[in-house]
PDB file of C-alpha atoms in Angstrom:
ATOM      1  CA  GLY A   1      -0.113   0.013   0.050  1.00  0.00           C
ATOM      2  CA  GLN A   2       0.905   3.578  -0.245  1.00  0.00           C
ATOM      3  CA  GLN A   3       3.555   4.612   2.303  1.00  0.00           C
ATOM      4  CA  VAL A   4       5.094   7.857   3.165  1.00  0.00           C
ATOM      5  CA  MET A   5       8.552   7.837   4.592  1.00  0.00           C
ATOM      6  CA  GLN A   6       9.912  10.669   6.720  1.00  0.00           C
ATOM      7  CA  ILE A   7      13.445  11.368   7.849  1.00  0.00           C
ATOM      8  CA  PRO A   8      15.150  12.182  10.221  1.00  0.00           C
ATOM      9  CA  GLN A   9      13.143  10.576  13.197  1.00  0.00           C
ATOM     10  CA  TYR A  10      14.803  13.076  15.631  1.00  0.00           C
ATOM     11  CA  GLN A  11      16.793  16.288  15.295  1.00  0.00           C
ATOM     12  CA  HIS A  12      18.396  18.228  18.027  1.00  0.00           C
ATOM     13  CA  VAL A  13      19.591  21.677  17.095  1.00  0.00           C
ATOM     14  CA  GLN A  14      20.943  24.786  18.835  1.00  0.00           C
ATOM     15  CA  GLU A  15      18.574  27.571  18.759  1.00  0.00           C
ATOM     16  CA  GLY A  16      19.353  29.737  15.679  1.00  0.00           C
ATOM     17  CA  GLU A  17      20.543  26.852  13.568  1.00  0.00           C
ATOM     18  CA  ASP A  18      18.284  25.618  10.567  1.00  0.00           C
ATOM     19  CA  PHE A  19      16.250  22.340  10.464  1.00  0.00           C
ATOM     20  CA  THR A  20      14.970  20.316   7.608  1.00  0.00           C
ATOM     21  CA  THR A  21      12.731  17.344   7.546  1.00  0.00           C
ATOM     22  CA  TYR A  22      12.116  15.224   4.445  1.00  0.00           C
ATOM     23  CA  CYS A  23       9.161  13.198   3.230  1.00  0.00           C
ATOM     24  CA  ASN A  24       9.225  10.606   0.356  1.00  0.00           C
ATOM     25  CA  SER A  25       6.803   8.384  -1.377  1.00  0.00           C
ATOM     26  CA  SER A  26       7.246   5.541  -3.898  1.00  0.00           C
ATOM     27  CA  THR A  27       4.151   6.734  -5.676  1.00  0.00           C
ATOM     28  CA  THR A  28       3.054  10.104  -7.048  1.00  0.00           C
ATOM     29  CA  LEU A  29       0.977  12.100  -4.623  1.00  0.00           C
ATOM     30  CA  SER A  30      -1.936  14.165  -5.428  1.00  0.00           C
ATOM     31  CA  ASN A  31      -1.064  16.601  -2.642  1.00  0.00           C
ATOM     32  CA  ILE A  32       0.911  16.681   0.627  1.00  0.00           C
ATOM     33  CA  GLN A  33       0.011  18.221   3.950  1.00  0.00           C
ATOM     34  CA  TRP A  34       2.206  19.283   6.767  1.00  0.00           C
ATOM     35  CA  TYR A  35       1.168  19.140  10.393  1.00  0.00           C
ATOM     36  CA  LYS A  36       2.843  20.215  13.682  1.00  0.00           C
ATOM     37  CA  GLN A  37       2.292  18.326  17.073  1.00  0.00           C
ATOM     38  CA  ARG A  38       3.513  19.981  20.249  1.00  0.00           C
ATOM     39  CA  PRO A  39       4.210  17.696  23.015  1.00  0.00           C
ATOM     40  CA  GLY A  40       1.143  16.404  24.699  1.00  0.00           C
ATOM     41  CA  GLY A  41      -0.928  18.078  21.896  1.00  0.00           C
ATOM     42  CA  HIS A  42      -2.748  17.113  18.661  1.00  0.00           C
ATOM     43  CA  PRO A  43      -1.597  17.681  15.012  1.00  0.00           C
ATOM     44  CA  VAL A  44      -2.233  21.113  13.915  1.00  0.00           C
ATOM     45  CA  PHE A  45      -2.485  21.724  10.109  1.00  0.00           C
ATOM     46  CA  LEU A  46       0.316  23.963   8.724  1.00  0.00           C
ATOM     47  CA  ILE A  47       0.069  23.835   4.993  1.00  0.00           C
ATOM     48  CA  GLN A  48      -0.933  21.893   1.764  1.00  0.00           C
ATOM     49  CA  LEU A  49       1.062  21.678  -1.398  1.00  0.00           C
ATOM     50  CA  VAL A  50      -0.662  20.589  -4.590  1.00  0.00           C
ATOM     51  CA  LYS A  51       1.384  21.629  -7.553  1.00  0.00           C
ATOM     52  CA  SER A  52       4.505  19.965  -8.933  1.00  0.00           C
ATOM     53  CA  GLY A  53       7.526  22.046  -7.793  1.00  0.00           C
ATOM     54  CA  GLU A  54       5.475  24.197  -5.533  1.00  0.00           C
ATOM     55  CA  VAL A  55       7.135  26.307  -2.831  1.00  0.00           C
ATOM     56  CA  LYS A  56       5.411  27.994   0.007  1.00  0.00           C
ATOM     57  CA  LYS A  57       6.657  30.097   2.846  1.00  0.00           C
ATOM     58  CA  GLN A  58       5.221  30.824   6.240  1.00  0.00           C
ATOM     59  CA  LYS A  59       7.516  33.223   8.066  1.00  0.00           C
ATOM     60  CA  ARG A  60      10.528  31.133   8.878  1.00  0.00           C
ATOM     61  CA  LEU A  61       9.106  27.876   7.393  1.00  0.00           C
ATOM     62  CA  THR A  62       9.605  26.899   3.706  1.00  0.00           C
ATOM     63  CA  PHE A  63       7.727  24.009   2.234  1.00  0.00           C
ATOM     64  CA  GLN A  64       8.598  22.392  -1.090  1.00  0.00           C
ATOM     65  CA  PHE A  65       6.818  19.712  -3.223  1.00  0.00           C
ATOM     66  CA  GLY A  66       9.090  17.890  -5.535  1.00  0.00           C
ATOM     67  CA  GLU A  67       8.730  18.090  -9.339  1.00  0.00           C
ATOM     68  CA  ALA A  68       7.806  14.416  -9.641  1.00  0.00           C
ATOM     69  CA  LYS A  69       5.305  14.903  -6.601  1.00  0.00           C
ATOM     70  CA  LYS A  70       6.994  12.164  -4.755  1.00  0.00           C
ATOM     71  CA  ASN A  71       8.837  14.165  -2.180  1.00  0.00           C
ATOM     72  CA  SER A  72       8.452  17.092  -0.051  1.00  0.00           C
ATOM     73  CA  SER A  73      10.606  19.062   2.575  1.00  0.00           C
ATOM     74  CA  LEU A  74       9.942  21.488   5.360  1.00  0.00           C
ATOM     75  CA  HIS A  75      12.761  23.854   6.195  1.00  0.00           C
ATOM     76  CA  ILE A  76      12.943  26.126   9.304  1.00  0.00           C
ATOM     77  CA  THR A  77      15.334  28.928   9.317  1.00  0.00           C
ATOM     78  CA  ALA A  78      16.858  30.093  12.520  1.00  0.00           C
ATOM     79  CA  THR A  79      14.954  27.776  14.840  1.00  0.00           C
ATOM     80  CA  GLN A  80      13.488  29.119  18.039  1.00  0.00           C
ATOM     81  CA  THR A  81      12.338  27.143  21.179  1.00  0.00           C
ATOM     82  CA  THR A  82       8.755  27.636  20.060  1.00  0.00           C
ATOM     83  CA  ASP A  83       9.425  25.386  17.142  1.00  0.00           C
ATOM     84  CA  VAL A  84       9.837  22.370  19.345  1.00  0.00           C
ATOM     85  CA  GLY A  85       7.435  19.486  18.410  1.00  0.00           C
ATOM     86  CA  THR A  86       6.892  16.692  15.946  1.00  0.00           C
ATOM     87  CA  TYR A  87       6.404  17.611  12.276  1.00  0.00           C
ATOM     88  CA  PHE A  88       4.390  15.245  10.273  1.00  0.00           C
ATOM     89  CA  CYS A  89       3.810  14.984   6.404  1.00  0.00           C
ATOM     90  CA  ALA A  90       0.607  13.278   5.370  1.00  0.00           C
ATOM     91  CA  ALA A  91      -0.750  12.473   1.937  1.00  0.00           C
ATOM     92  CA  TYR A  92      -4.151  11.425   0.789  1.00  0.00           C
ATOM     93  CA  HIS A  93      -4.637   7.758  -0.392  1.00  0.00           C
ATOM     94  CA  SER A  94      -7.032   7.042  -3.167  1.00  0.00           C
ATOM     95  CA  THR A  95      -9.562   5.883  -0.684  1.00  0.00           C
ATOM     96  CA  GLY A  96      -9.638   9.274   0.900  1.00  0.00           C
ATOM     97  CA  LYS A  97      -7.657   8.528   4.058  1.00  0.00           C
ATOM     98  CA  LEU A  98      -4.719  10.571   5.208  1.00  0.00           C
ATOM     99  CA  ILE A  99      -1.534   8.571   5.415  1.00  0.00           C
ATOM    100  CA  PHE A 100       0.924  10.148   7.825  1.00  0.00           C
ATOM    101  CA  GLY A 101       4.676   9.848   7.855  1.00  0.00           C
ATOM    102  CA  GLN A 102       6.483   8.697  11.114  1.00  0.00           C
ATOM    103  CA  GLY A 103       7.241  12.327  11.993  1.00  0.00           C
ATOM    104  CA  THR A 104      10.403  14.325  12.797  1.00  0.00           C
ATOM    105  CA  THR A 105      10.775  15.346  16.355  1.00  0.00           C
ATOM    106  CA  LEU A 106      12.539  18.611  16.723  1.00  0.00           C
ATOM    107  CA  GLN A 107      14.435  19.563  19.872  1.00  0.00           C
ATOM    108  CA  VAL A 108      15.783  23.071  20.118  1.00  0.00           C
ATOM    109  CA  LYS A 109      18.529  23.814  22.784  1.00  0.00           C
ATOM    110  CA  PRO A 110      18.387  27.419  24.031  1.00  0.00           C
TER     111      PRO A 110
ATOM    112  CA  GLU B   1      -8.701  26.079  18.559  1.00  0.00           C
ATOM    113  CA  THR B   2     -10.198  24.033  15.656  1.00  0.00           C
ATOM    114  CA  GLY B   3     -13.692  23.757  17.020  1.00  0.00           C
ATOM    115  CA  VAL B   4     -13.449  20.003  17.127  1.00  0.00           C
ATOM    116  CA  THR B   5     -14.071  18.534  20.484  1.00  0.00           C
ATOM    117  CA  GLN B   6     -13.636  15.098  21.970  1.00  0.00           C
ATOM    118  CA  SER B   7     -14.632  13.431  25.117  1.00  0.00           C
ATOM    119  CA  PRO B   8     -13.416  12.136  27.475  1.00  0.00           C
ATOM    120  CA  THR B   9      -9.896  13.608  27.628  1.00  0.00           C
ATOM    121  CA  HIS B  10      -8.469  10.582  29.397  1.00  0.00           C
ATOM    122  CA  LEU B  11      -9.784   7.102  29.906  1.00  0.00           C
ATOM    123  CA  ILE B  12      -8.413   4.006  31.734  1.00  0.00           C
ATOM    124  CA  LYS B  13      -9.937   0.662  30.953  1.00  0.00           C
ATOM    125  CA  THR B  14      -8.862  -2.979  31.445  1.00  0.00           C
ATOM    126  CA  ARG B  15      -8.494  -5.699  28.854  1.00  0.00           C
ATOM    127  CA  GLY B  16     -11.666  -7.030  27.484  1.00  0.00           C
ATOM    128  CA  GLN B  17     -13.741  -4.070  28.317  1.00  0.00           C
ATOM    129  CA  GLN B  18     -15.508  -1.898  25.864  1.00  0.00           C
ATOM    130  CA  VAL B  19     -15.141   1.872  25.164  1.00  0.00           C
ATOM    131  CA  THR B  20     -16.922   4.586  23.442  1.00  0.00           C
ATOM    132  CA  LEU B  21     -15.179   7.755  22.491  1.00  0.00           C
ATOM    133  CA  ARG B  22     -17.042  10.790  21.189  1.00  0.00           C
ATOM    134  CA  CYS B  23     -16.293  13.600  18.772  1.00  0.00           C
ATOM    135  CA  SER B  24     -18.127  16.769  17.768  1.00  0.00           C
ATOM    136  CA  SER B  25     -17.038  18.148  14.461  1.00  0.00           C
ATOM    137  CA  GLN B  26     -16.483  21.745  13.516  1.00  0.00           C
ATOM    138  CA  SER B  27     -19.629  23.485  12.593  1.00  0.00           C
ATOM    139  CA  GLY B  28     -20.682  22.799   8.940  1.00  0.00           C
ATOM    140  CA  HIS B  29     -18.316  19.847   8.548  1.00  0.00           C
ATOM    141  CA  ASN B  30     -20.005  16.636   7.354  1.00  0.00           C
ATOM    142  CA  THR B  31     -16.907  14.331   7.176  1.00  0.00           C
ATOM    143  CA  VAL B  32     -15.220  12.933  10.214  1.00  0.00           C
ATOM    144  CA  SER B  33     -12.213  10.596  10.326  1.00  0.00           C
ATOM    145  CA  TRP B  34     -10.760   8.746  13.244  1.00  0.00           C
ATOM    146  CA  TYR B  35      -7.024   8.036  13.846  1.00  0.00           C
ATOM    147  CA  GLN B  36      -5.209   6.057  16.422  1.00  0.00           C
ATOM    148  CA  GLN B  37      -1.817   7.495  17.460  1.00  0.00           C
ATOM    149  CA  ALA B  38       0.507   5.149  19.316  1.00  0.00           C
ATOM    150  CA  LEU B  39       3.331   6.715  21.341  1.00  0.00           C
ATOM    151  CA  GLY B  40       6.112   7.919  19.158  1.00  0.00           C
ATOM    152  CA  GLN B  41       4.110   7.212  15.974  1.00  0.00           C
ATOM    153  CA  GLY B  42       2.171   9.068  13.403  1.00  0.00           C
ATOM    154  CA  PRO B  43      -1.505   8.938  13.415  1.00  0.00           C
ATOM    155  CA  GLN B  44      -2.938   5.739  11.836  1.00  0.00           C
ATOM    156  CA  PHE B  45      -6.295   5.978   9.848  1.00  0.00           C
ATOM    157  CA  ILE B  46      -9.066   3.940  11.444  1.00  0.00           C
ATOM    158  CA  PHE B  47     -12.129   4.947   9.434  1.00  0.00           C
ATOM    159  CA  GLN B  48     -13.854   7.867   7.885  1.00  0.00           C
ATOM    160  CA  TYR B  49     -17.636   8.888   8.026  1.00  0.00           C
ATOM    161  CA  TYR B  50     -19.447  11.077   5.472  1.00  0.00           C
ATOM    162  CA  ARG B  51     -23.000  11.932   5.977  1.00  0.00           C
ATOM    163  CA  GLU B  52     -23.551   9.084   8.408  1.00  0.00           C
ATOM    164  CA  GLU B  53     -22.015   6.306   6.164  1.00  0.00           C
ATOM    165  CA  GLU B  54     -18.700   4.801   6.475  1.00  0.00           C
ATOM    166  CA  ASN B  55     -16.544   5.968   3.631  1.00  0.00           C
ATOM    167  CA  GLY B  56     -13.197   4.201   4.066  1.00  0.00           C
ATOM    168  CA  ARG B  57     -11.420   1.909   6.616  1.00  0.00           C
ATOM    169  CA  GLY B  58      -7.902   1.322   7.641  1.00  0.00           C
ATOM    170  CA  ASN B  59      -6.298  -1.867   8.786  1.00  0.00           C
ATOM    171  CA  PHE B  60      -8.234  -2.211  11.940  1.00  0.00           C
ATOM    172  CA  PRO B  61     -10.180  -5.154  13.160  1.00  0.00           C
ATOM    173  CA  PRO B  62     -13.976  -5.308  13.263  1.00  0.00           C
ATOM    174  CA  ARG B  63     -14.029  -4.771  16.960  1.00  0.00           C
ATOM    175  CA  PHE B  64     -13.365  -1.016  16.034  1.00  0.00           C
ATOM    176  CA  SER B  65     -16.611   0.355  14.919  1.00  0.00           C
ATOM    177  CA  GLY B  66     -18.161   3.839  14.536  1.00  0.00           C
ATOM    178  CA  LEU B  67     -21.223   5.888  14.007  1.00  0.00           C
ATOM    179  CA  GLN B  68     -21.903   9.324  12.652  1.00  0.00           C
ATOM    180  CA  PHE B  69     -25.106  11.116  13.809  1.00  0.00           C
ATOM    181  CA  PRO B  70     -27.359  13.565  11.791  1.00  0.00           C
ATOM    182  CA  ASN B  71     -25.549  16.493  13.433  1.00  0.00           C
ATOM    183  CA  TYR B  72     -22.331  14.998  12.073  1.00  0.00           C
ATOM    184  CA  SER B  73     -21.000  14.275  15.525  1.00  0.00           C
ATOM    185  CA  SER B  74     -19.305  10.737  15.792  1.00  0.00           C
ATOM    186  CA  GLU B  75     -18.531   7.925  18.070  1.00  0.00           C
ATOM    187  CA  LEU B  76     -15.663   5.310  18.002  1.00  0.00           C
ATOM    188  CA  ASN B  77     -16.551   2.097  19.783  1.00  0.00           C
ATOM    189  CA  VAL B  78     -13.718  -0.412  20.577  1.00  0.00           C
ATOM    190  CA  ASN B  79     -14.873  -3.873  21.954  1.00  0.00           C
ATOM    191  CA  ALA B  80     -12.703  -6.505  23.799  1.00  0.00           C
ATOM    192  CA  LEU B  81      -9.970  -4.009  24.519  1.00  0.00           C
ATOM    193  CA  GLU B  82      -6.366  -5.088  24.217  1.00  0.00           C
ATOM    194  CA  LEU B  83      -3.309  -3.727  25.764  1.00  0.00           C
ATOM    195  CA  ASP B  84      -2.000  -2.554  22.314  1.00  0.00           C
ATOM    196  CA  ASP B  85      -5.199  -0.405  21.972  1.00  0.00           C
ATOM    197  CA  SER B  86      -3.591   2.079  24.532  1.00  0.00           C
ATOM    198  CA  ALA B  87      -3.117   5.165  22.310  1.00  0.00           C
ATOM    199  CA  LEU B  88      -4.212   8.751  21.638  1.00  0.00           C
ATOM    200  CA  TYR B  89      -7.454   8.482  19.555  1.00  0.00           C
ATOM    201  CA  LEU B  90      -7.877  11.572  17.410  1.00  0.00           C
ATOM    202  CA  CYS B  91     -10.822  12.599  15.282  1.00  0.00           C
ATOM    203  CA  ALA B  92     -10.694  15.091  12.479  1.00  0.00           C
ATOM    204  CA  SER B  93     -13.360  16.847  10.599  1.00  0.00           C
ATOM    205  CA  SER B  94     -13.411  18.431   7.214  1.00  0.00           C
ATOM    206  CA  LEU B  95     -15.880  20.496   5.287  1.00  0.00           C
ATOM    207  CA  ARG B  96     -16.352  18.131   2.384  1.00  0.00           C
ATOM    208  CA  LEU B  97     -15.397  14.595   1.304  1.00  0.00           C
ATOM    209  CA  SER B  98     -12.389  15.880  -0.802  1.00  0.00           C
ATOM    210  CA  SER B  99      -8.748  14.888  -0.921  1.00  0.00           C
ATOM    211  CA  THR B 100      -7.847  18.492  -0.872  1.00  0.00           C
ATOM    212  CA  ASP B 101      -9.771  19.716   2.208  1.00  0.00           C
ATOM    213  CA  THR B 102      -7.976  20.332   5.410  1.00  0.00           C
ATOM    214  CA  GLN B 103      -8.681  18.045   8.290  1.00  0.00           C
ATOM    215  CA  TYR B 104      -9.020  19.771  11.575  1.00  0.00           C
ATOM    216  CA  PHE B 105      -8.045  17.670  14.641  1.00  0.00           C
ATOM    217  CA  GLY B 106      -9.588  17.519  18.000  1.00  0.00           C
ATOM    218  CA  PRO B 107      -7.513  17.400  21.117  1.00  0.00           C
ATOM    219  CA  GLY B 108      -7.707  13.595  21.266  1.00  0.00           C
ATOM    220  CA  THR B 109      -8.670  11.034  23.929  1.00  0.00           C
ATOM    221  CA  ARG B 110      -5.814   9.300  25.696  1.00  0.00           C
ATOM    222  CA  LEU B 111      -6.872   5.721  26.257  1.00  0.00           C
ATOM    223  CA  THR B 112      -4.857   3.485  28.531  1.00  0.00           C
ATOM    224  CA  VAL B 113      -5.704  -0.243  28.678  1.00  0.00           C
ATOM    225  CA  LEU B 114      -4.419  -2.126  31.758  1.00  0.00           C
TER     226      LEU B 114
END
């Protein structure tokens, strides 16, 4: 079945350093969504990418969707302690269900 | 806040028992999906309801069942609880049955099975 692989599983950075998480699929995706889950919280929708090669920015966050629509990335510039959490990518399966990656947990040392 | 509410917040059950979890979707949303999130894992799709009908199901056994009511609120029922059912159960609502609509997650119910 369709799977979405996400790496790395964990990332520890010093505050001010950059952070990137990658999401890969063996099949072409119709779209990809990114969520953030704070410790003890629930997934919160960040953004959706639909077009091949699409790049979207939200302040210090940059989201990319690959040209082949099989991979995506989330890049955070100059991390802050408020960026701590687990970042998930998710893609829609043809049956309508969201398939989540395993997530990348970001720790930021002040 | 997404407007999606879930109850109860936490629940402790023993093996073999049955549990019912509830979800109220965001106003105007007719589609509800349920997910199970084990510790350290991404959410796993259980099933989805659209206008009171099941619209898709993940790899979960029949002892996981659900309902959606005319007001689009929903229930997840789990029978014959097993230790591995311990997880955060999330419901998410969306405006339409569409692969491009955003799903808004509720705060979840933390189920512990002893």
